[in-house]
PDB file of C-alpha atoms and ligand atoms in Angstrom:
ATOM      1  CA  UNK S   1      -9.438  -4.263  30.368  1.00 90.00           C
ATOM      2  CA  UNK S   2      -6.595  -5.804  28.673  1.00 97.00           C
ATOM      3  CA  UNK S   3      -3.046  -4.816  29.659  1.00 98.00           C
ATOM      4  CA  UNK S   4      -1.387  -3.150  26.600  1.00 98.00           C
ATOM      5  CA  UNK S   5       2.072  -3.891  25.540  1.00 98.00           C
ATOM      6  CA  UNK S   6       4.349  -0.372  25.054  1.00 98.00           C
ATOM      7  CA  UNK S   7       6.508  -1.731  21.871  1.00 98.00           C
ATOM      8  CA  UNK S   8       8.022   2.152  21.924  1.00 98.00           C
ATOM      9  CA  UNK S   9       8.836   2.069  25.022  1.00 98.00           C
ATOM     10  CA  UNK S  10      10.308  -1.955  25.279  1.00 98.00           C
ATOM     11  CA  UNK S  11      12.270  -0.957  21.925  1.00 98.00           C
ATOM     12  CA  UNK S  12      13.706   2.317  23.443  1.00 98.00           C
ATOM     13  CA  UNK S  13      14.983   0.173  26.506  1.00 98.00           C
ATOM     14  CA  UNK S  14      16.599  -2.566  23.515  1.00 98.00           C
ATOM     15  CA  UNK S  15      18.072   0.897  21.923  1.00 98.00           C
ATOM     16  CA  UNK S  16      19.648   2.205  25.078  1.00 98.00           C
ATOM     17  CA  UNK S  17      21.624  -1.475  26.087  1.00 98.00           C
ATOM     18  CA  UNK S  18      22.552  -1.044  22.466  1.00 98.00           C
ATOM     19  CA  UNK S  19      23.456   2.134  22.328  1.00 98.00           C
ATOM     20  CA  UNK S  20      25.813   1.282  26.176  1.00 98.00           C
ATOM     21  CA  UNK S  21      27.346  -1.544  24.322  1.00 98.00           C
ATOM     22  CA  UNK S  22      27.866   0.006  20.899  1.00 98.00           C
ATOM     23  CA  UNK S  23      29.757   2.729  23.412  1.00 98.00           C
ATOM     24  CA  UNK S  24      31.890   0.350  24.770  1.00 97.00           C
ATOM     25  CA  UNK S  25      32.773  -1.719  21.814  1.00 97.00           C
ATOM     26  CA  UNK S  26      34.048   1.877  20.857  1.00 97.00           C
ATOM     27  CA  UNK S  27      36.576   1.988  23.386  1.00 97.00           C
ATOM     28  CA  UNK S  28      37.550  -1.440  22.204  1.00 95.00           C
ATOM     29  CA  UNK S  29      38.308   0.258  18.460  1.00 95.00           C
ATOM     30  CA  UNK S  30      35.067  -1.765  17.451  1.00 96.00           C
ATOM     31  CA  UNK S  31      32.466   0.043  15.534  1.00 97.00           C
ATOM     32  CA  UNK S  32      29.530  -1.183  13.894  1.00 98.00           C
ATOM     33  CA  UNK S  33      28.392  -0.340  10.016  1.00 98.00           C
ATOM     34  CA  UNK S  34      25.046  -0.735   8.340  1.00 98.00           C
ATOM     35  CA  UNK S  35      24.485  -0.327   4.416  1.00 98.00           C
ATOM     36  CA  UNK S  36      21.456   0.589   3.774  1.00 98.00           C
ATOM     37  CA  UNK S  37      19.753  -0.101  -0.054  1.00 98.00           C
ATOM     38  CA  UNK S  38      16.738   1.779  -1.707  1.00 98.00           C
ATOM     39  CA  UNK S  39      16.192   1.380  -5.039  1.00 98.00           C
ATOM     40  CA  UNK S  40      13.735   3.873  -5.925  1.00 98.00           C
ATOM     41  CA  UNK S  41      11.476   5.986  -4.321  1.00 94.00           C
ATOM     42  CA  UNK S  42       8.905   4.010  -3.049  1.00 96.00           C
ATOM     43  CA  UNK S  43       7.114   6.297  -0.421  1.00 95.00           C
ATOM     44  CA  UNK S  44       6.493   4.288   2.503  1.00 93.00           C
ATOM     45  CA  UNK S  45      10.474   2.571   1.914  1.00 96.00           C
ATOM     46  CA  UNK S  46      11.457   5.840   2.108  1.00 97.00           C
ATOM     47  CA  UNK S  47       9.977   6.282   5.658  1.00 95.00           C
ATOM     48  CA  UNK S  48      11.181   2.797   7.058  1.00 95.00           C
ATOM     49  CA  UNK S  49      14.943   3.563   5.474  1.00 97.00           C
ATOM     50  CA  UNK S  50      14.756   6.586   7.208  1.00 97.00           C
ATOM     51  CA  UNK S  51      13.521   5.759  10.585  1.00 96.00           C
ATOM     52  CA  UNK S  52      16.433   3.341  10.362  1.00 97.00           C
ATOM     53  CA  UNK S  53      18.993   5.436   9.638  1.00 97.00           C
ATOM     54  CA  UNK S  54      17.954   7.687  12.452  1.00 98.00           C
ATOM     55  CA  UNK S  55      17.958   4.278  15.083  1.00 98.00           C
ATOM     56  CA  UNK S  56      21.073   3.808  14.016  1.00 98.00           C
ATOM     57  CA  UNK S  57      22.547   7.390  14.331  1.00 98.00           C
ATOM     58  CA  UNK S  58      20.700   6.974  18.179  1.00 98.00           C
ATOM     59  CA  UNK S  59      22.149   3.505  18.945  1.00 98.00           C
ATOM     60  CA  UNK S  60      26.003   4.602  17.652  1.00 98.00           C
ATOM     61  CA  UNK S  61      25.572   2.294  14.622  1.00 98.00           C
ATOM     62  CA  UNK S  62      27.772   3.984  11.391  1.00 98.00           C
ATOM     63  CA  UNK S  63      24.884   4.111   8.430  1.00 98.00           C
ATOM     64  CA  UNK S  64      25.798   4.438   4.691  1.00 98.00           C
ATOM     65  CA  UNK S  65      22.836   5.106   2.392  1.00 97.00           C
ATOM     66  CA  UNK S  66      22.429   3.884  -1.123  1.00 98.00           C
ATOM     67  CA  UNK S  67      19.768   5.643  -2.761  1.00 98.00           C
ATOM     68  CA  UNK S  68      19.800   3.916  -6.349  1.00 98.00           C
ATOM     69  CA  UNK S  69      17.070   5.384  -8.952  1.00 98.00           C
ATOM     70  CA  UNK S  70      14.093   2.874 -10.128  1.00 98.00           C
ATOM     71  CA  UNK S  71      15.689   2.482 -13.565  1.00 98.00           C
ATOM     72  CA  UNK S  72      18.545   0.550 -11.713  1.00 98.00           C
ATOM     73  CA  UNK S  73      19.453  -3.017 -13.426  1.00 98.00           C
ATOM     74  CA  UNK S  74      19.434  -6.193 -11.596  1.00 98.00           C
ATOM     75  CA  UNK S  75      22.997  -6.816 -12.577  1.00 98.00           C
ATOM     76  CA  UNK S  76      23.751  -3.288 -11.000  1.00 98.00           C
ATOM     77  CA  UNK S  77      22.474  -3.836  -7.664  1.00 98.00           C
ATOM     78  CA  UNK S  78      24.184  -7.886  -7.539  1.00 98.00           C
ATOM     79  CA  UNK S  79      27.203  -5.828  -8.495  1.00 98.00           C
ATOM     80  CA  UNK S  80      26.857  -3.183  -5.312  1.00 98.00           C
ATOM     81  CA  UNK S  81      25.837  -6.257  -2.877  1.00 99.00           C
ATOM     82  CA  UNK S  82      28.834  -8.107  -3.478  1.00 98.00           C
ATOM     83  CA  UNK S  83      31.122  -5.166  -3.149  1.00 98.00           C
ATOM     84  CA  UNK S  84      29.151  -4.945   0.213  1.00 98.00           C
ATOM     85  CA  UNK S  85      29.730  -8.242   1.056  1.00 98.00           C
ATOM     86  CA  UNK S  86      33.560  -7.485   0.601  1.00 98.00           C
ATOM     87  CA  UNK S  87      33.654  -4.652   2.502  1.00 98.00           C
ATOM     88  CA  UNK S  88      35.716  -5.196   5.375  1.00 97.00           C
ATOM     89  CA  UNK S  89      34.019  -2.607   7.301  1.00 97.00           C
ATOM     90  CA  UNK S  90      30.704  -3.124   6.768  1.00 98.00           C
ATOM     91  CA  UNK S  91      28.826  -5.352   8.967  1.00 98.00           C
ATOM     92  CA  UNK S  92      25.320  -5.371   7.727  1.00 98.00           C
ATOM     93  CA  UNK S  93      23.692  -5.424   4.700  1.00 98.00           C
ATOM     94  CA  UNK S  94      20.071  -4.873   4.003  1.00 98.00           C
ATOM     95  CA  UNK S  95      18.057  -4.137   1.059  1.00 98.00           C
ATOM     96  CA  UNK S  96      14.472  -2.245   0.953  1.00 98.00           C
ATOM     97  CA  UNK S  97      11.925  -4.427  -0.278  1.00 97.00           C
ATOM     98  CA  UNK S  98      10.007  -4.343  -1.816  1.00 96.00           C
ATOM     99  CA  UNK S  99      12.107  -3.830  -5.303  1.00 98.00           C
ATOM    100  CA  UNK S 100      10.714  -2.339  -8.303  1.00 98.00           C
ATOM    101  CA  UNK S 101       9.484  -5.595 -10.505  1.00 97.00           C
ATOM    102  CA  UNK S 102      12.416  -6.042 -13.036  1.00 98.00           C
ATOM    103  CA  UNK S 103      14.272  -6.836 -10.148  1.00 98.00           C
ATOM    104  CA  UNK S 104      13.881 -10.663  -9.211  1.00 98.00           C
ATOM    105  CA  UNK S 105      14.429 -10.206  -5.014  1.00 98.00           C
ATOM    106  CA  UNK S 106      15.045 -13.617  -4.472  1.00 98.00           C
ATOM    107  CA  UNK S 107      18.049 -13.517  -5.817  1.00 98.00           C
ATOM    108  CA  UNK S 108      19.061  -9.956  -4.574  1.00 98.00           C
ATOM    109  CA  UNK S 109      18.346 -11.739  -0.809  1.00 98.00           C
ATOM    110  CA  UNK S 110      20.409 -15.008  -2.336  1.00 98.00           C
ATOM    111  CA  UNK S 111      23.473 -12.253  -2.907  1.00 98.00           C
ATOM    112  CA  UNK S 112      23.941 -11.385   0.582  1.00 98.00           C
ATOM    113  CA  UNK S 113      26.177 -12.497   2.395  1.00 98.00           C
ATOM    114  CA  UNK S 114      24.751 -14.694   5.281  1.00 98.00           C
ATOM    115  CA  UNK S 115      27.242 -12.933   7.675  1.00 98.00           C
ATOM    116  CA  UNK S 116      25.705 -10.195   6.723  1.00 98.00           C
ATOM    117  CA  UNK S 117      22.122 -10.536   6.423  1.00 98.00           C
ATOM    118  CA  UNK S 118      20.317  -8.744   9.089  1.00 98.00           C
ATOM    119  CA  UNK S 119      17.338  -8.806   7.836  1.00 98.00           C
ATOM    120  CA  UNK S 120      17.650 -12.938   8.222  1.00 98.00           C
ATOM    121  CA  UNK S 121      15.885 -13.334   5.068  1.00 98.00           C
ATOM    122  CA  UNK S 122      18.823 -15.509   2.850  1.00 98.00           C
ATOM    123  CA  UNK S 123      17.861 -18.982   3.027  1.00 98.00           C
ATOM    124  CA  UNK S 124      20.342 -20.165   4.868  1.00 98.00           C
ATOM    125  CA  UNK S 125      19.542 -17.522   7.491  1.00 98.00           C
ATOM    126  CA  UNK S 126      15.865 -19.274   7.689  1.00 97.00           C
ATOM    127  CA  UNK S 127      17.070 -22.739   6.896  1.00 97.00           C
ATOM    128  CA  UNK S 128      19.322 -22.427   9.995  1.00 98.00           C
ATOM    129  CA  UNK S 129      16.651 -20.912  11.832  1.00 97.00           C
ATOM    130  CA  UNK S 130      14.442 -24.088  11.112  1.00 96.00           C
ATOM    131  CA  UNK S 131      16.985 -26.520  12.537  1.00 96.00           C
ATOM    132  CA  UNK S 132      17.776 -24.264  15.511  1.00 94.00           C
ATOM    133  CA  UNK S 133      21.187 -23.477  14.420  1.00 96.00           C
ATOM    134  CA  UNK S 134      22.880 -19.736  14.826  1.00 95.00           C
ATOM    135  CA  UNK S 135      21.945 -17.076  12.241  1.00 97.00           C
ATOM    136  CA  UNK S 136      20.128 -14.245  11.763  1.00 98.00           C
ATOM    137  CA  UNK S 137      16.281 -13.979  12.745  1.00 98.00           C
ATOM    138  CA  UNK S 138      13.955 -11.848  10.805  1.00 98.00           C
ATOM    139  CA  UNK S 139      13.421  -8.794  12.762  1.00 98.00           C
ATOM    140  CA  UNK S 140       9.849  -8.411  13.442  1.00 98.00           C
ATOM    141  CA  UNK S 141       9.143 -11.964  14.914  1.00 98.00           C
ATOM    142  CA  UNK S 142      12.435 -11.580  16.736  1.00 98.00           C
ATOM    143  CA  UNK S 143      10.874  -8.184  17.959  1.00 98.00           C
ATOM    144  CA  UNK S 144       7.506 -10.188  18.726  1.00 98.00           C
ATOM    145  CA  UNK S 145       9.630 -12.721  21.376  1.00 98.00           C
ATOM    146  CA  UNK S 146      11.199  -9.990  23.116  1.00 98.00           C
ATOM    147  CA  UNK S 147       7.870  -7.801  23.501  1.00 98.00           C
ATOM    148  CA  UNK S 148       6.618 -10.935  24.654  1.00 98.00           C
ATOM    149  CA  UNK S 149       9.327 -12.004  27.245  1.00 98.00           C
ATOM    150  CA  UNK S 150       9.649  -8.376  28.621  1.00 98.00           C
ATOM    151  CA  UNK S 151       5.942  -7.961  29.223  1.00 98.00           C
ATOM    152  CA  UNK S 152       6.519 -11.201  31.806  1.00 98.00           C
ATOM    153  CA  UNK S 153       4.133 -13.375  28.866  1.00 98.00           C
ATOM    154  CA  UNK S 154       5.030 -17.328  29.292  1.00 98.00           C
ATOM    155  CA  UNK S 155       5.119 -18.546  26.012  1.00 98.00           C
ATOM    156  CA  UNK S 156       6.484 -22.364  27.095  1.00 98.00           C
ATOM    157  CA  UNK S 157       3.532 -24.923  26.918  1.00 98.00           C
ATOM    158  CA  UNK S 158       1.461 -22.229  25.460  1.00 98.00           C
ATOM    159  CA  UNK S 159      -0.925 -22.753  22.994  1.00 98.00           C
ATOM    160  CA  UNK S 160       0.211 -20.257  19.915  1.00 99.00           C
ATOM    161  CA  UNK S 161      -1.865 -19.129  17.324  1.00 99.00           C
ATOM    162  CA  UNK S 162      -0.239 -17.100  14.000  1.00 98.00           C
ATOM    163  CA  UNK S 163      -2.692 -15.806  10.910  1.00 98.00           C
ATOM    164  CA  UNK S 164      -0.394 -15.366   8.197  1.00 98.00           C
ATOM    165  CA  UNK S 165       2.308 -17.273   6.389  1.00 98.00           C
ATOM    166  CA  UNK S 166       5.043 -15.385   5.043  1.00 97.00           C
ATOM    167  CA  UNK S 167       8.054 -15.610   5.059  1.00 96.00           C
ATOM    168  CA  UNK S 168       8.865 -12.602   6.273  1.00 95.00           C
ATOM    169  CA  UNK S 169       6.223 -12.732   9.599  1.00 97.00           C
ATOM    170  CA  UNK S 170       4.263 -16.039   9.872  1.00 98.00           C
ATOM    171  CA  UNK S 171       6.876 -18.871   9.284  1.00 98.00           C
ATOM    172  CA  UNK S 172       9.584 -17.264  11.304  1.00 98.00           C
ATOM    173  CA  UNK S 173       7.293 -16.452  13.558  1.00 98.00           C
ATOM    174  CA  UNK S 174       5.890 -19.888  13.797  1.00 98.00           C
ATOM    175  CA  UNK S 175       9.722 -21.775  14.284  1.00 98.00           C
ATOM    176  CA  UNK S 176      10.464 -19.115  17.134  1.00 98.00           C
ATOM    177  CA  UNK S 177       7.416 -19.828  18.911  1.00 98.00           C
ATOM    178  CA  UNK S 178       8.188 -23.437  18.365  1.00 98.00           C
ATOM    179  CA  UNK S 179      11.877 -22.858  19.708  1.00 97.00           C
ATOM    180  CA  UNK S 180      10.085 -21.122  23.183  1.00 97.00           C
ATOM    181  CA  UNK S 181       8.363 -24.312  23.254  1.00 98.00           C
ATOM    182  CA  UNK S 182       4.844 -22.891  22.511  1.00 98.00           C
ATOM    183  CA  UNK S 183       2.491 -25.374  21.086  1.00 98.00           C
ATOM    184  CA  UNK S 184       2.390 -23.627  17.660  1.00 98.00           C
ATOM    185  CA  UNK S 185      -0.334 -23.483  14.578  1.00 98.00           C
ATOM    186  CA  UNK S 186      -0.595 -21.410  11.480  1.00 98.00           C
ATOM    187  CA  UNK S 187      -3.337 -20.507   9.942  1.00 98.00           C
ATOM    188  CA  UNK S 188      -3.605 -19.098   6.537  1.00 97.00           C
ATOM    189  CA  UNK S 189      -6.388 -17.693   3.992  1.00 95.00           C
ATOM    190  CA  UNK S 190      -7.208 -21.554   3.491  1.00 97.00           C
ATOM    191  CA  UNK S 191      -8.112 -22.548   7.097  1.00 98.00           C
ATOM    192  CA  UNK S 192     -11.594 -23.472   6.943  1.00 97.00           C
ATOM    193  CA  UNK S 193     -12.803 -22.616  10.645  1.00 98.00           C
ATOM    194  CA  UNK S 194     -10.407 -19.890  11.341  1.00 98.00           C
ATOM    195  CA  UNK S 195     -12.138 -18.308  14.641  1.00 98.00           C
ATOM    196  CA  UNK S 196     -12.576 -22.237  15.909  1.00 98.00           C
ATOM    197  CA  UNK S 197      -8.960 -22.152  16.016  1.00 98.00           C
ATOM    198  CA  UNK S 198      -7.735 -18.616  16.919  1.00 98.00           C
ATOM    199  CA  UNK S 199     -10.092 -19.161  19.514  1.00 98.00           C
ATOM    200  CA  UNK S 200      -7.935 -21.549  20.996  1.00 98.00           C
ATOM    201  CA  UNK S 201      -5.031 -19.621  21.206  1.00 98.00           C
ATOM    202  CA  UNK S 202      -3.361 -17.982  24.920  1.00 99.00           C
ATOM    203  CA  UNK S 203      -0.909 -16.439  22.445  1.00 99.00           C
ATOM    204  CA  UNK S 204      -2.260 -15.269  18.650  1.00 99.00           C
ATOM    205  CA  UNK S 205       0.035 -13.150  16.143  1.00 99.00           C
ATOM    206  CA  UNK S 206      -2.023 -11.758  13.456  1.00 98.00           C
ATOM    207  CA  UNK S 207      -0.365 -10.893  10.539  1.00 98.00           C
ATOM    208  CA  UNK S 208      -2.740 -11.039   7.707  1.00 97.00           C
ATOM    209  CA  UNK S 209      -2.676  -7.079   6.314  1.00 96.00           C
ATOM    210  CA  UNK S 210      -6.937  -6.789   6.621  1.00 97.00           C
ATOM    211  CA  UNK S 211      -7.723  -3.853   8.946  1.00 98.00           C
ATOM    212  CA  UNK S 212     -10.060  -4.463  11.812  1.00 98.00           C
ATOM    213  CA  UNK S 213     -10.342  -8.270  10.545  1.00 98.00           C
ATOM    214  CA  UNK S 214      -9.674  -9.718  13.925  1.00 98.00           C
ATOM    215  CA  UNK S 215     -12.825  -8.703  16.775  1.00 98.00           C
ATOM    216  CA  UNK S 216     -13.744  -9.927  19.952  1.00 98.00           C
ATOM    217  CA  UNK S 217     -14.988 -13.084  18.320  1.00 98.00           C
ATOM    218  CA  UNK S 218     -12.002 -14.324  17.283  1.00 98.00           C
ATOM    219  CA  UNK S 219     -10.321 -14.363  20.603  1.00 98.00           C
ATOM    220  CA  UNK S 220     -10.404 -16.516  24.046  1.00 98.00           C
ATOM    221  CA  UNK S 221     -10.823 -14.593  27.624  1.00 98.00           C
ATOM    222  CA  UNK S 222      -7.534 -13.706  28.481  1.00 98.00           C
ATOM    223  CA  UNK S 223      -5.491 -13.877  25.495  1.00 98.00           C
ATOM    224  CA  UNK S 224      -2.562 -12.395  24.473  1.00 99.00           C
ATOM    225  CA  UNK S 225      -2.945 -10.444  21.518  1.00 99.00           C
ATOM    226  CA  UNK S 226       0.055  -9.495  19.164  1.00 99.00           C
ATOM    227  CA  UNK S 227      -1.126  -6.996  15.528  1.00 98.00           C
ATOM    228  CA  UNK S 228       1.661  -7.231  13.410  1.00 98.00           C
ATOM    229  CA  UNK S 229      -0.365  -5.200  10.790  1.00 97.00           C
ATOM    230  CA  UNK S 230       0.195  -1.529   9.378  1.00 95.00           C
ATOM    231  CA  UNK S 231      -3.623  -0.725   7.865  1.00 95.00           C
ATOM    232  CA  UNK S 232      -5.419   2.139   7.027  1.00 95.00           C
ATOM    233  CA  UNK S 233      -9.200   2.368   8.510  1.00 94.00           C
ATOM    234  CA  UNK S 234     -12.039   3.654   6.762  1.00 94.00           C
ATOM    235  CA  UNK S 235     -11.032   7.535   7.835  1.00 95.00           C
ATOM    236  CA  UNK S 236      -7.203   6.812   6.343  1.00 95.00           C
ATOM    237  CA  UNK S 237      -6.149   6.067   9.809  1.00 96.00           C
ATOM    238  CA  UNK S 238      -2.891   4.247  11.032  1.00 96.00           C
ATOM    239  CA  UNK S 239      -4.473   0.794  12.343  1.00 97.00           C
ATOM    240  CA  UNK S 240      -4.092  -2.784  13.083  1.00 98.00           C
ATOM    241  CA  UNK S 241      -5.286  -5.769  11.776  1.00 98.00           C
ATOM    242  CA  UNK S 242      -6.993  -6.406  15.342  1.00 98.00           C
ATOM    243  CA  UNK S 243      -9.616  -4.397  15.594  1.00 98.00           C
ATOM    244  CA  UNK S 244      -8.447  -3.054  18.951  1.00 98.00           C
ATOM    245  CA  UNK S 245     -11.453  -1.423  20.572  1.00 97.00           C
ATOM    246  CA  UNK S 246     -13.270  -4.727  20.605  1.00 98.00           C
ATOM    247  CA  UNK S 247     -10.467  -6.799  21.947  1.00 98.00           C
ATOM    248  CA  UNK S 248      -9.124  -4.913  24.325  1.00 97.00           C
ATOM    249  CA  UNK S 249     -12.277  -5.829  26.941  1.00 96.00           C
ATOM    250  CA  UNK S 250     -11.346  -9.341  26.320  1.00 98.00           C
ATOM    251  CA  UNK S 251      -7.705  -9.598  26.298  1.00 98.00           C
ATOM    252  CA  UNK S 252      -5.391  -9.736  28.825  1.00 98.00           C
ATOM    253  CA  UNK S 253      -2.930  -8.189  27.145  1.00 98.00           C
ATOM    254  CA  UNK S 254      -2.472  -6.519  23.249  1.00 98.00           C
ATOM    255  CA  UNK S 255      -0.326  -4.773  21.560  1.00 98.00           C
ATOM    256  CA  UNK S 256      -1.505  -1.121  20.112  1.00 98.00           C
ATOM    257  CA  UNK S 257      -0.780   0.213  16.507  1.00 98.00           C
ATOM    258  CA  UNK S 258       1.292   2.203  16.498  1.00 97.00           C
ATOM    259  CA  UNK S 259       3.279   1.625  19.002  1.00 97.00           C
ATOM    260  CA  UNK S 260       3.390  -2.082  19.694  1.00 98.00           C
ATOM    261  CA  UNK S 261       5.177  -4.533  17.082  1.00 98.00           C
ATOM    262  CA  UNK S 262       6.429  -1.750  14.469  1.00 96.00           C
ATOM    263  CA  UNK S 263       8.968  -0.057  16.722  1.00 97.00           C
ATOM    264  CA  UNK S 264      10.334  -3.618  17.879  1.00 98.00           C
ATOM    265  CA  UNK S 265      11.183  -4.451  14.213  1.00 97.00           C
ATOM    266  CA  UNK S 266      13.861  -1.730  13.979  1.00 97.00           C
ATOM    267  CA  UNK S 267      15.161  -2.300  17.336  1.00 98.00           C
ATOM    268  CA  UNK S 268      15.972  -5.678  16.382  1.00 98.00           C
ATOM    269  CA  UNK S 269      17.442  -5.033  13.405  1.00 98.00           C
ATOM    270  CA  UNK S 270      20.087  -2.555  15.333  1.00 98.00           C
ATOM    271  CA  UNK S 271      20.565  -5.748  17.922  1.00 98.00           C
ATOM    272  CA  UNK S 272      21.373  -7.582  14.806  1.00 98.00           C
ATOM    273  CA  UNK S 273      23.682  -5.385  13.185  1.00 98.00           C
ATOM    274  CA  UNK S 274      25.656  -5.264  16.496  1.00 98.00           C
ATOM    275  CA  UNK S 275      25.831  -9.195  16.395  1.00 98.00           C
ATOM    276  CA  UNK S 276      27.101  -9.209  12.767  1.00 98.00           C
ATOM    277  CA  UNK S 277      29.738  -6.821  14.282  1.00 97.00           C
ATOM    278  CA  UNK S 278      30.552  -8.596  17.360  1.00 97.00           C
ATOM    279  CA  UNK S 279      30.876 -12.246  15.340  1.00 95.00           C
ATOM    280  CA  UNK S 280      32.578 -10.768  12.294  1.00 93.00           C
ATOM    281  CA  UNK S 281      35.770  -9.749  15.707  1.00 89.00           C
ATOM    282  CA  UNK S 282      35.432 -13.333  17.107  1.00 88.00           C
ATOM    283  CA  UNK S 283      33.848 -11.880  20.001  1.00 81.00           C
TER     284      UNK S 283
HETATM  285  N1  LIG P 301      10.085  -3.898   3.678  1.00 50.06           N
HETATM  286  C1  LIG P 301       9.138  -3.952   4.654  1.00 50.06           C
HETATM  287  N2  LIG P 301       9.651  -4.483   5.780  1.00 50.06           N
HETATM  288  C2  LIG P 301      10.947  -4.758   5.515  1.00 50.06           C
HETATM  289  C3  LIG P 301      12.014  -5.285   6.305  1.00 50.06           C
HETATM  290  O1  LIG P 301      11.883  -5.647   7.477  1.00 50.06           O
HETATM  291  N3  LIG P 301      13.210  -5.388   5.677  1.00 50.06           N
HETATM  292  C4  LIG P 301      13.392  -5.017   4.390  1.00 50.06           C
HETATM  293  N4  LIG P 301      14.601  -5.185   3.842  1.00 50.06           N
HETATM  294  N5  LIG P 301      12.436  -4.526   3.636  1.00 50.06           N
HETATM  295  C5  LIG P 301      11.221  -4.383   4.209  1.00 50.06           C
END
């Protein structure tokens, strides 16, 4: 029986140094300020915005909401990210995505400021993260190395296995593994033998957004198995893309949904608002 990996309660212990240090930067006269940007009402972005403004209401992090309706214009929301990025007291900006389609979001992400970008999506956020240089790392893969390292998993030497490719999960995902000194390989919907290789893997992210896709079969004795997905099952159920009943004979360790990766990604993205902070004073 596989060993499974509490994301809730790993990202609770993130929240609470964040929440001691966000308490003494406070004494210091520093605080820390998140804008937050929905443009409109896209149900689940309406959970995720708010589960973030309650993290950072827990960890001591100042939130201010935009709500903007669906009919806003490109121009409109450049216009509000800029202001952002000129704001002396705000230290992180990050916009809900996804954006309704008259919106281009590459360019939206382009507008941010890199100081700013906690969400480590600009390019120059990932382009630095490719040459190992200091900037901000996409929150969910970030989350994935620390659930990792605090469940006592050696990544270096490892042989690493991700299933998915975007830019978001799998590529970050993929140069932080690298950076750990796993032996890394992406797969994608174009890998001809894809259990031959996930097969292979001691470590194997799957982030392909198929529920259930990855059994048993798929995996070696003793792997470590990270679900990055957020699926519905054929009931309507919250589920993985791991189908986690099978696995978890095989594993040695995996993480649940819910409960494993999701909770990580927020608790992350409060870490990086509190490094935005802490570089923007020099400290
Ligand atoms: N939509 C789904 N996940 C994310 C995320 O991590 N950041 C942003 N900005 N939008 C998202």
């Amino acid at each position: 029986m596989a060993k499974i990996i509490d994301g809730k309660k790993i990202s609770q212990e993130i929240k609470d140094e964040l929440k001691e240090k966000t308490g003494q930067l406070k004494q210091e006269g520093v605080s820390v300020c998140l804008a937050v940007i929905q443009v409109g009402n896209n149900p689940a972005s309406t959970v995720y915005v708010g589960n973030k403004k309650k993290a950072c209401a827990y960890v001591g992090i100042e939130s201010l909401a935009y709500e903007l309706p669906e009919e806003t214009t490109e121009e409109e929301l450049l216009k509000l990210v800029r202001e952002l990025n000129e704001k002396e007291e705000v230290d992180g900006i990050l916009v809900q995505l996804p954006l309704p389609s008259h919106i281009d979001e590459d360019k939206v992400i382009q507008a941010i400021s890199p100081l700013k970008d906690v969400d480590g999506f600009h390019p120059q956020s990932v382009g630095a993260l490719s040459i190992g240089q200091k900037g901000f790392v996409s929150c969910t893969p970030a989350g994935i190395i620390q659930l990792l390292k605090r469940s006592g998993v050696e990544i270096d030497g490892k042989e690493c296995v991700i299933v998915g490719r975007s830019n978001i999960v799998g590529k970050p995902m993929a140069l932080l593994l690298l950076r750990e000194n796993g032996t890394v390989t992406v797969c994608h919907s174009h890998t001809s033998d894809l259990k031959e290789v996930t097969r292979r893997a001691d470590i194997l992210v799957v982030a392909i957004g198929k529920a259930k896709m990855v059994d048993s079969s798929y995996i070696k004795e003793g792997a470590v198995v990270i679900d990055v997905g957020m699926d519905r099952d054929e009931n309507g159920k919250l589920c993985g893309d791991v189908d986690f009943d099978s696995v978890k004979e095989k594993a040695g360790a995996v993480t649940p949904v819910p409960g494993g990766v999701g909770p990580m990604t927020i608790a992350m993205l409060m870490n990086n608002c509190v490094e935005a902070a802490l570089q923007k004073k020099g400290l």
